XYZ file of C-alpha atoms in Angstrom:
562
model
C 0.000 0.000 0.000
C 2.821 2.343 0.914
C 4.497 1.531 -2.420
C 1.330 2.480 -4.374
C 0.979 5.716 -2.323
C 4.609 6.589 -3.009
C 4.169 5.905 -6.712
C 1.066 8.105 -6.797
C 2.896 10.924 -5.051
C 5.802 10.555 -7.471
C 3.489 10.734 -10.472
C 1.768 13.792 -8.989
C 5.151 15.455 -8.473
C 6.151 14.716 -12.074
C 2.870 16.152 -13.375
C 3.268 19.334 -11.353
C 6.946 19.664 -12.275
C 6.314 19.415 -15.997
C 3.337 21.755 -15.770
C 5.421 24.553 -14.215
C 6.752 25.999 -17.480
C 3.249 26.181 -18.920
C 1.934 27.651 -15.679
C 4.614 30.319 -15.768
C 4.115 31.089 -19.458
C 0.354 31.247 -18.936
C 0.873 34.409 -16.913
C 2.301 35.988 -20.058
C 0.811 34.128 -23.066
C 2.291 34.396 -26.530
C 0.464 36.652 -28.956
C -0.231 34.149 -31.757
C -1.023 35.412 -35.272
C -4.711 35.176 -36.145
C -5.350 33.041 -39.200
C -7.540 34.797 -41.738
C -6.814 38.321 -40.498
C -6.669 40.761 -43.409
C -4.657 43.771 -44.519
C -6.478 46.290 -46.699
C -4.611 48.989 -48.584
C -6.344 52.300 -49.312
C -5.040 55.284 -51.243
C -5.281 58.901 -50.067
C -8.842 59.218 -51.405
C -9.846 56.123 -49.358
C -10.212 53.879 -52.395
C -9.508 50.207 -51.647
C -6.474 49.184 -53.714
C -5.551 45.738 -52.421
C -6.483 43.099 -49.834
C -4.332 40.280 -48.448
C -5.049 37.574 -45.873
C -2.846 35.868 -43.295
C -2.437 32.226 -44.260
C -3.069 29.395 -41.767
C 0.659 28.693 -41.510
C 1.663 32.307 -40.948
C 4.665 32.784 -38.689
C 5.703 35.892 -36.844
C 8.344 36.468 -39.533
C 5.832 36.212 -42.368
C 3.394 38.491 -40.535
C 6.076 41.113 -40.074
C 7.016 40.854 -43.748
C 3.360 41.208 -44.772
C 2.729 44.296 -42.659
C 5.981 45.997 -43.663
C 5.349 45.167 -47.325
C 1.853 46.690 -47.105
C 3.219 49.868 -45.509
C 5.932 50.102 -48.178
C 3.366 49.672 -50.953
C 1.143 52.456 -49.622
C 4.158 54.741 -49.231
C 4.511 54.619 -53.042
C 0.948 55.803 -53.706
C 0.425 59.339 -54.939
C 0.700 61.907 -52.179
C -2.227 64.183 -51.330
C -0.930 67.674 -52.005
C -2.957 69.188 -49.153
C -2.101 66.968 -46.192
C 0.782 64.821 -47.468
C -1.176 61.595 -46.942
C -0.510 58.686 -49.312
C -2.938 56.156 -47.864
C -3.831 53.694 -45.126
C -3.002 50.130 -44.161
C -6.120 48.875 -42.355
C -5.624 45.768 -40.213
C -8.669 43.634 -39.432
C -9.671 42.253 -36.051
C -7.083 39.855 -34.669
C -3.446 39.470 -33.637
C -0.601 40.510 -35.901
C 2.466 39.026 -34.234
C 5.752 40.263 -35.662
C 9.172 38.715 -35.289
C 10.675 42.214 -35.002
C 9.674 45.834 -35.354
C 7.156 47.283 -37.811
C 8.597 50.181 -39.854
C 6.385 53.163 -40.655
C 6.876 55.101 -43.883
C 6.195 58.706 -44.849
C 2.605 59.500 -45.763
C 1.210 56.210 -44.400
C -1.462 55.628 -41.754
C -1.405 52.297 -39.917
C -4.892 51.733 -38.539
C -6.647 48.991 -36.623
C -10.291 47.953 -36.599
C -12.826 49.193 -34.054
C -15.809 47.290 -32.641
C -18.243 48.856 -30.191
C -15.876 51.759 -29.657
C -12.851 49.571 -28.843
C -9.789 48.634 -30.841
C -9.800 44.909 -31.695
C -6.495 44.795 -33.561
C -3.394 43.852 -31.579
C 0.264 44.050 -32.596
C 2.981 42.532 -30.465
C 6.546 41.442 -31.062
C 8.237 38.342 -29.776
C 10.289 38.869 -26.648
C 13.400 37.444 -28.295
C 13.262 39.974 -31.127
C 13.922 43.699 -31.382
C 12.213 45.171 -28.309
C 10.441 48.018 -30.144
C 7.043 47.193 -31.668
C 6.629 50.129 -34.098
C 9.444 52.353 -35.320
C 8.669 55.643 -37.038
C 11.798 56.644 -38.946
C 10.280 59.119 -41.408
C 8.098 62.218 -41.204
C 4.387 62.373 -41.979
C 3.172 59.130 -40.384
C 0.074 58.211 -38.398
C -0.905 55.346 -36.091
C -4.519 54.881 -35.039
C -6.886 52.434 -33.302
C -4.376 49.755 -32.307
C -3.518 47.671 -29.253
C 0.221 47.309 -28.706
C 1.147 44.535 -26.291
C 4.748 44.412 -25.108
C 4.377 41.016 -23.429
C 6.312 42.291 -20.480
C 8.226 39.790 -18.359
C 6.245 39.162 -15.195
C 8.310 36.473 -13.484
C 11.845 36.303 -12.216
C 13.706 34.185 -14.747
C 15.410 32.188 -11.968
C 12.871 31.828 -9.167
C 9.619 32.237 -11.095
C 8.419 34.740 -8.518
C 6.220 37.617 -9.753
C 8.202 40.743 -10.580
C 8.560 43.395 -13.248
C 11.579 44.576 -15.152
C 13.116 47.786 -16.486
C 14.732 47.869 -19.926
C 15.035 51.275 -21.588
C 14.883 50.065 -25.190
C 11.735 47.971 -24.761
C 9.257 50.434 -26.308
C 5.809 50.449 -27.831
C 6.301 53.261 -30.361
C 9.644 54.877 -31.101
C 9.660 58.109 -33.112
C 13.170 59.148 -34.099
C 15.823 58.888 -36.781
C 18.545 58.974 -34.105
C 20.433 55.677 -33.804
C 19.262 54.155 -30.520
C 22.051 51.586 -30.402
C 24.631 54.302 -29.734
C 25.384 55.840 -26.362
C 25.092 59.553 -25.692
C 28.880 59.871 -25.814
C 28.942 58.141 -29.207
C 26.187 60.394 -30.560
C 27.980 63.587 -29.564
C 29.948 63.650 -32.820
C 26.975 62.878 -35.074
C 23.879 64.284 -33.327
C 22.142 67.006 -35.359
C 22.641 70.466 -33.873
C 20.059 73.226 -33.658
C 20.951 75.039 -36.885
C 18.626 75.206 -39.858
C 20.018 72.138 -41.621
C 19.754 69.987 -38.518
C 16.186 71.080 -37.785
C 15.278 69.912 -41.261
C 16.339 66.401 -40.172
C 13.814 66.273 -37.339
C 10.881 63.955 -37.896
C 7.777 66.065 -38.451
C 3.996 65.702 -38.522
C 3.532 62.492 -36.544
C 0.119 61.554 -35.106
C -0.601 58.786 -32.591
C -4.306 58.510 -31.867
C -6.465 56.100 -29.844
C -3.747 53.524 -29.223
C -3.731 51.163 -26.241
C -0.136 50.521 -25.179
C 0.664 48.099 -22.371
C 3.388 45.865 -21.036
C 6.621 47.625 -21.994
C 9.654 47.680 -19.731
C 10.980 51.001 -21.033
C 8.682 53.525 -22.732
C 5.155 53.461 -24.024
C 6.079 56.178 -26.556
C 9.619 57.479 -27.067
C 10.286 60.697 -29.025
C 13.702 62.097 -29.935
C 14.692 64.951 -32.234
C 11.161 65.505 -33.522
C 9.196 68.600 -34.472
C 5.431 68.291 -34.573
C 4.004 65.257 -32.782
C 0.356 64.903 -31.742
C -0.655 62.236 -29.222
C -4.382 62.288 -28.552
C -7.429 60.325 -27.558
C -10.933 60.771 -28.948
C -12.479 60.090 -25.512
C -12.319 63.617 -24.149
C -14.259 62.788 -20.961
C -12.844 59.579 -19.457
C -9.524 59.450 -21.389
C -9.814 55.712 -22.083
C -9.260 55.563 -25.835
C -5.590 56.631 -25.685
C -4.256 54.583 -22.797
C -0.679 53.736 -21.811
C -0.361 51.374 -18.866
C 1.952 48.867 -17.155
C 5.179 50.593 -18.187
C 8.618 50.092 -16.653
C 10.010 53.621 -17.015
C 8.017 56.334 -18.835
C 4.593 56.441 -20.430
C 5.653 59.208 -22.827
C 9.235 60.441 -23.001
C 10.447 63.278 -25.187
C 14.143 64.078 -25.766
C 14.976 67.240 -27.742
C 11.341 67.224 -28.814
C 9.720 70.341 -30.283
C 6.057 71.176 -30.839
C 4.575 68.170 -29.085
C 0.935 68.016 -27.978
C -0.450 65.343 -25.633
C -4.212 65.454 -25.008
C -6.923 63.191 -23.590
C -4.467 60.433 -22.700
C -4.236 58.228 -19.613
C -0.865 56.989 -18.369
C -0.908 54.653 -15.375
C 0.884 51.909 -13.452
C 4.543 52.784 -13.783
C 7.018 50.386 -12.230
C 9.803 49.792 -11.311
C 11.741 52.588 -13.029
C 15.499 52.911 -13.173
C 17.454 52.788 -9.925
C 19.386 56.018 -9.317
C 21.136 56.009 -5.972
C 18.565 54.883 -3.462
C 15.440 55.717 -5.506
C 13.627 54.248 -8.479
C 12.827 56.903 -11.059
C 9.882 56.586 -13.417
C 7.731 59.130 -15.250
C 4.210 59.491 -16.529
C 5.125 62.115 -19.132
C 8.571 63.722 -19.306
C 10.290 66.091 -21.741
C 13.996 66.739 -21.552
C 17.262 66.310 -23.478
C 20.165 63.905 -23.457
C 22.572 64.440 -20.583
C 26.297 63.921 -21.046
C 28.215 61.996 -18.421
C 30.459 64.846 -17.308
C 29.712 68.301 -15.984
C 32.912 69.716 -17.451
C 32.039 69.881 -21.138
C 29.553 72.642 -21.894
C 30.279 72.486 -25.619
C 29.290 68.841 -25.911
C 26.183 69.222 -23.747
C 24.994 72.093 -25.960
C 24.782 69.645 -28.881
C 21.683 68.126 -27.278
C 19.033 70.878 -27.232
C 16.203 70.986 -24.664
C 12.613 70.183 -25.560
C 10.686 73.231 -26.733
C 7.013 74.132 -27.094
C 5.248 71.305 -25.295
C 1.513 71.151 -24.533
C 0.303 68.557 -22.013
C -3.413 69.189 -21.635
C -6.416 67.302 -20.200
C -4.639 64.041 -19.414
C -4.678 61.604 -16.480
C -1.522 60.274 -14.832
C -1.929 57.744 -12.035
C -0.152 55.139 -9.943
C 3.493 56.145 -9.967
C 4.488 55.394 -6.376
C 8.217 56.139 -6.594
C 8.709 59.217 -8.748
C 7.138 61.886 -10.999
C 3.838 62.272 -12.825
C 4.436 65.102 -15.327
C 7.957 66.452 -15.641
C 10.215 68.639 -17.705
C 13.944 68.944 -17.257
C 15.094 72.179 -18.914
C 12.019 72.429 -21.156
C 11.171 75.780 -22.731
C 7.710 77.129 -23.487
C 6.010 74.236 -21.720
C 2.281 74.257 -20.903
C 0.927 71.755 -18.345
C -2.793 72.411 -18.131
C -5.991 70.766 -16.892
C -4.381 67.432 -16.056
C -5.350 65.030 -13.261
C -2.591 63.340 -11.232
C -3.444 60.612 -8.704
C -1.470 58.215 -6.501
C 1.873 59.740 -7.463
C 4.826 60.617 -5.258
C 5.770 63.851 -7.077
C 2.860 64.900 -9.326
C 4.304 67.897 -11.246
C 8.021 68.733 -11.314
C 9.766 71.399 -13.379
C 13.526 71.807 -13.073
C 16.957 71.811 -14.658
C 19.302 68.948 -15.402
C 21.231 67.463 -12.491
C 24.825 66.271 -12.615
C 27.013 64.224 -10.270
C 24.118 62.717 -8.344
C 22.504 66.113 -7.785
C 25.590 67.936 -6.545
C 25.079 70.581 -9.238
C 22.384 71.500 -11.735
C 22.260 73.522 -14.940
C 20.019 74.427 -17.884
C 16.966 75.881 -16.140
C 13.563 75.645 -17.815
C 11.822 78.833 -18.897
C 8.396 80.113 -19.909
C 6.331 77.586 -17.995
C 2.540 77.536 -17.587
C 1.008 75.240 -14.950
C -2.726 75.816 -14.862
C -5.965 74.055 -13.972
C -4.400 70.789 -12.820
C -5.914 68.653 -10.060
C -3.742 66.631 -7.694
C -5.334 63.958 -5.500
C -8.835 65.315 -6.023
C -11.073 63.298 -3.743
C -13.836 65.491 -2.378
C -17.374 64.840 -1.179
C -20.054 66.672 -3.121
C -17.622 67.749 -5.838
C -16.184 65.797 -8.765
C -14.108 62.923 -7.394
C -11.387 62.174 -9.927
C -10.748 58.705 -8.541
C -14.330 57.725 -9.362
C -14.563 59.567 -12.654
C -11.438 57.949 -14.075
C -11.879 54.594 -12.328
C -8.603 54.822 -10.403
C -8.450 53.042 -7.068
C -7.019 55.221 -4.340
C -4.008 53.410 -2.882
C -1.458 54.018 -0.146
C 0.986 56.037 -2.296
C 2.251 59.070 -0.376
C 2.383 62.327 -2.318
C 5.370 64.231 -0.912
C 5.156 67.406 -3.037
C 2.372 68.812 -5.176
C 3.786 71.213 -7.762
C 7.546 71.776 -7.530
C 9.124 74.433 -9.765
C 12.893 74.891 -9.735
C 15.570 76.769 -11.560
C 19.117 75.459 -11.414
C 22.479 76.267 -9.904
C 23.873 77.522 -13.219
C 22.499 78.609 -16.574
C 24.759 76.080 -18.306
C 27.935 74.122 -17.700
C 30.142 77.175 -18.168
C 29.017 77.985 -14.593
C 29.109 81.742 -15.191
C 25.554 82.707 -14.251
C 22.959 81.527 -11.796
C 20.228 79.493 -13.494
C 17.009 81.326 -12.710
C 13.801 79.878 -14.098
C 12.343 82.935 -15.803
C 8.624 83.422 -16.276
C 6.448 80.776 -14.674
C 2.697 80.982 -14.025
C 1.084 78.600 -11.508
C -2.616 79.316 -11.726
C -5.951 77.773 -10.794
C -4.612 74.397 -9.634
C -6.168 72.187 -6.969
C -3.696 70.379 -4.681
C -4.731 68.079 -1.848
C -3.342 65.419 0.440
C 0.348 66.271 0.178
C 2.024 64.446 3.050
C 5.300 66.340 3.011
C 8.011 64.775 5.130
C 10.508 67.621 4.641
C 10.074 71.107 6.056
C 10.805 72.585 2.635
C 8.067 70.620 0.839
C 4.396 71.462 0.437
C 1.535 72.002 -1.976
C 3.340 74.420 -4.302
C 7.054 75.187 -4.030
C 9.326 77.513 -6.000
C 13.118 77.717 -6.041
C 15.468 80.011 -8.007
C 12.794 81.777 -10.068
C 12.246 85.207 -11.596
C 8.828 86.733 -12.186
C 6.835 83.792 -10.901
C 3.080 84.332 -10.623
C 1.123 82.120 -8.203
C -2.585 82.888 -8.278
C -6.051 81.440 -7.698
C -4.815 78.050 -6.488
C -6.540 75.905 -3.857
C -4.345 73.899 -1.488
C -5.827 71.844 1.315
C -5.425 68.874 3.632
C -1.642 68.821 3.484
C 1.470 68.951 5.663
C 3.973 71.705 6.445
C 3.325 74.345 3.750
C 0.625 75.443 1.377
C 2.970 77.578 -0.720
C 6.674 77.365 0.062
C 9.506 79.651 -1.002
C 12.880 78.000 -1.118
C 15.854 80.227 -1.889
C 16.424 82.928 -4.487
C 12.956 83.742 -5.791
C 12.836 87.213 -7.340
C 9.878 89.469 -8.075
C 7.309 86.829 -7.185
C 3.650 87.791 -7.242
C 0.929 85.997 -5.270
C -2.776 86.611 -5.738
C -6.000 85.124 -4.346
C -4.848 81.679 -3.248
C -7.034 79.584 -0.916
C -5.082 77.529 1.612
C -6.907 75.326 4.101
C -5.977 72.702 6.687
C -2.191 72.704 6.720
C -0.949 70.475 9.523
C 2.449 69.652 10.918
C 3.991 66.377 9.888
C 5.271 63.797 12.334
C 8.588 65.660 12.331
C 6.914 68.492 14.225
C 7.718 71.246 11.759
C 5.882 74.547 12.120
C 3.064 74.485 9.523
C 2.274 77.575 7.469
C 0.038 78.713 4.643
C 3.062 80.489 3.131
C 6.418 79.215 4.329
C 9.623 81.140 3.669
C 12.120 78.303 3.990
C 15.117 79.724 2.111
C 17.160 82.909 1.734
C 17.403 85.706 -0.844
C 13.684 85.965 -1.551
C 13.316 89.583 -2.624
C 12.791 91.793 -5.625
C 16.416 92.067 -6.658
C 17.091 90.339 -9.966
C 20.563 89.340 -8.831
C 21.191 87.205 -5.805
C 22.661 89.785 -3.462
C 20.607 91.606 -0.846
C 18.960 94.907 -1.687
C 15.957 96.711 -0.315
C 13.536 95.617 -3.000
C 10.372 93.826 -1.823
C 9.556 90.335 -3.049
C 6.191 91.475 -4.369
C 6.618 94.649 -6.368
C 2.945 95.617 -6.514
C 2.270 96.192 -2.792
C -0.244 93.340 -2.782
C -1.314 92.460 0.740
C -0.303 88.830 0.750
C -2.137 87.889 3.909
C -5.298 89.787 2.988
C -5.431 88.805 -0.662
C -5.676 85.107 0.180
C -8.052 82.855 2.084
C -6.489 81.011 5.024
C -8.163 78.522 7.361
C -6.540 76.213 9.919
C -3.061 76.699 8.527
C -0.951 77.089 11.661
C 0.853 80.298 10.656
C -0.350 82.388 7.767
C 3.259 83.359 6.968
C 6.267 81.754 8.580
C 9.948 82.588 8.138
C 12.230 79.634 8.748
C 14.837 80.257 11.430
C 18.262 80.802 9.900
C 17.080 82.234 6.575
C 18.538 85.573 5.507
C 18.142 88.371 2.996
C 14.402 87.831 2.659
C 12.403 90.988 2.075
C 8.692 90.725 1.509
C 6.421 93.678 0.938
C 6.724 96.061 3.880
C 2.942 96.232 4.284
C 2.736 92.598 5.371
C 1.752 92.300 8.987
C 4.045 89.996 10.972
C 2.213 88.225 13.821
C 3.680 88.730 17.320
C 4.343 85.007 17.606
C 6.672 85.189 14.621
C 8.852 87.818 16.319
C 9.419 85.568 19.283
C 10.418 82.633 17.055
C 13.191 84.436 15.171
């Protein structure tokens, strides 16, 4: 009897053992080509020119060849003189599994099929192949109504335990003619500069519309050296038609990107990011430029221009527990408006480029508009963004709301201080910022000139509603409402407006002169609405060379503190 029991147990063990690979792969099934799926080719006047069908024995290599051949064929159709369009490759319902990347051509639209308002065409690439699903290498291209599935690794390759990975070059859509196999140092001798000839080499007029992108370990969409990219969803209310989710590093990343518009898009579930020091950095949407590996070569760094003229409007970014929701490093003429950010550690960050693990910074942003955004909006009786956008509120701690920073130097020549010039922070709603540092709060500014902070609502947060770090010049504050600012567990003194750094005055340089911070004699404490904020205005002990408007009343308690 014992022998039979032992044999049964042995057979059970064998069955379980040999089922493990299939159990593990079942968590991340292969995207098999769909037999009978069709490719229809239309010219620019929407006339059907050709139809082909995937054969029963189609492999991922033959599927890739079929799709690329269809795109190439359409790229040879006559161009529409008005809009530059040559035609469309329409993919039917089903899976189009490619052995490597799909290549877009100029004038071509790659479009999937819709049923009941949802895309039912999926493209994925095999994990052993090139990690990018669609590469756009030429101007005037469009992608619409597709599901892109990156088949992200979800188990540790050794232990089989659930985990997620980061790999920068695993991307859903890559829009650039810059060689991505070369390092930044290698590109320094060949990267196009900002002169007229180089700008002509930027990819232009790219549209990505109503695409579902999921399961990539690097970027959902990567842009580099482009000029004129539109990313948009047709669902203007719930932002579900253009959706980027389950991404390892950045939902949308732009490097030296000009004239980019992102609207009605949801980016969510970003993890794990890249490990930098002791933190894991990941981004919902970020626009920046390549950073060289040394802080001692201003000439080389200048080869990689900052992103310019960026509009990020009416989007949702959620579930980034370790780093930033919407970000620009050194961006110029950047507009971040009417976005919703939920469950994110640092919702909106604007700053320069850091070098040597943050020991110095350079290349400040400029001309920044941050308006109408909502951070952690969960309110009774008013629109609850968690419910509207079907985002579950989790235990992510938001440590700063809107953080706007200049830099230590204008550039790597280190000759001038890097003030962020001209920033407007207007009409934003910020809630539930659990700042752990005394210098953090709902809205913070650092090394700015001519900042305007007006008509914002900040509530239910720690330490500061609005916080001045050092060297803010000619700042103007109007009509902000700040409610329920408490002290954190570190027992800092809470304040509606906290002056936590030095050299906050009206002098455009960084020495001390008798020029008030607010040049218009606005009564800061009377022009705002304060309730349960601890101190209305608090100067941090040890700060110096701060000069606010001389009409501001300083409470008696403040005089005894400092």
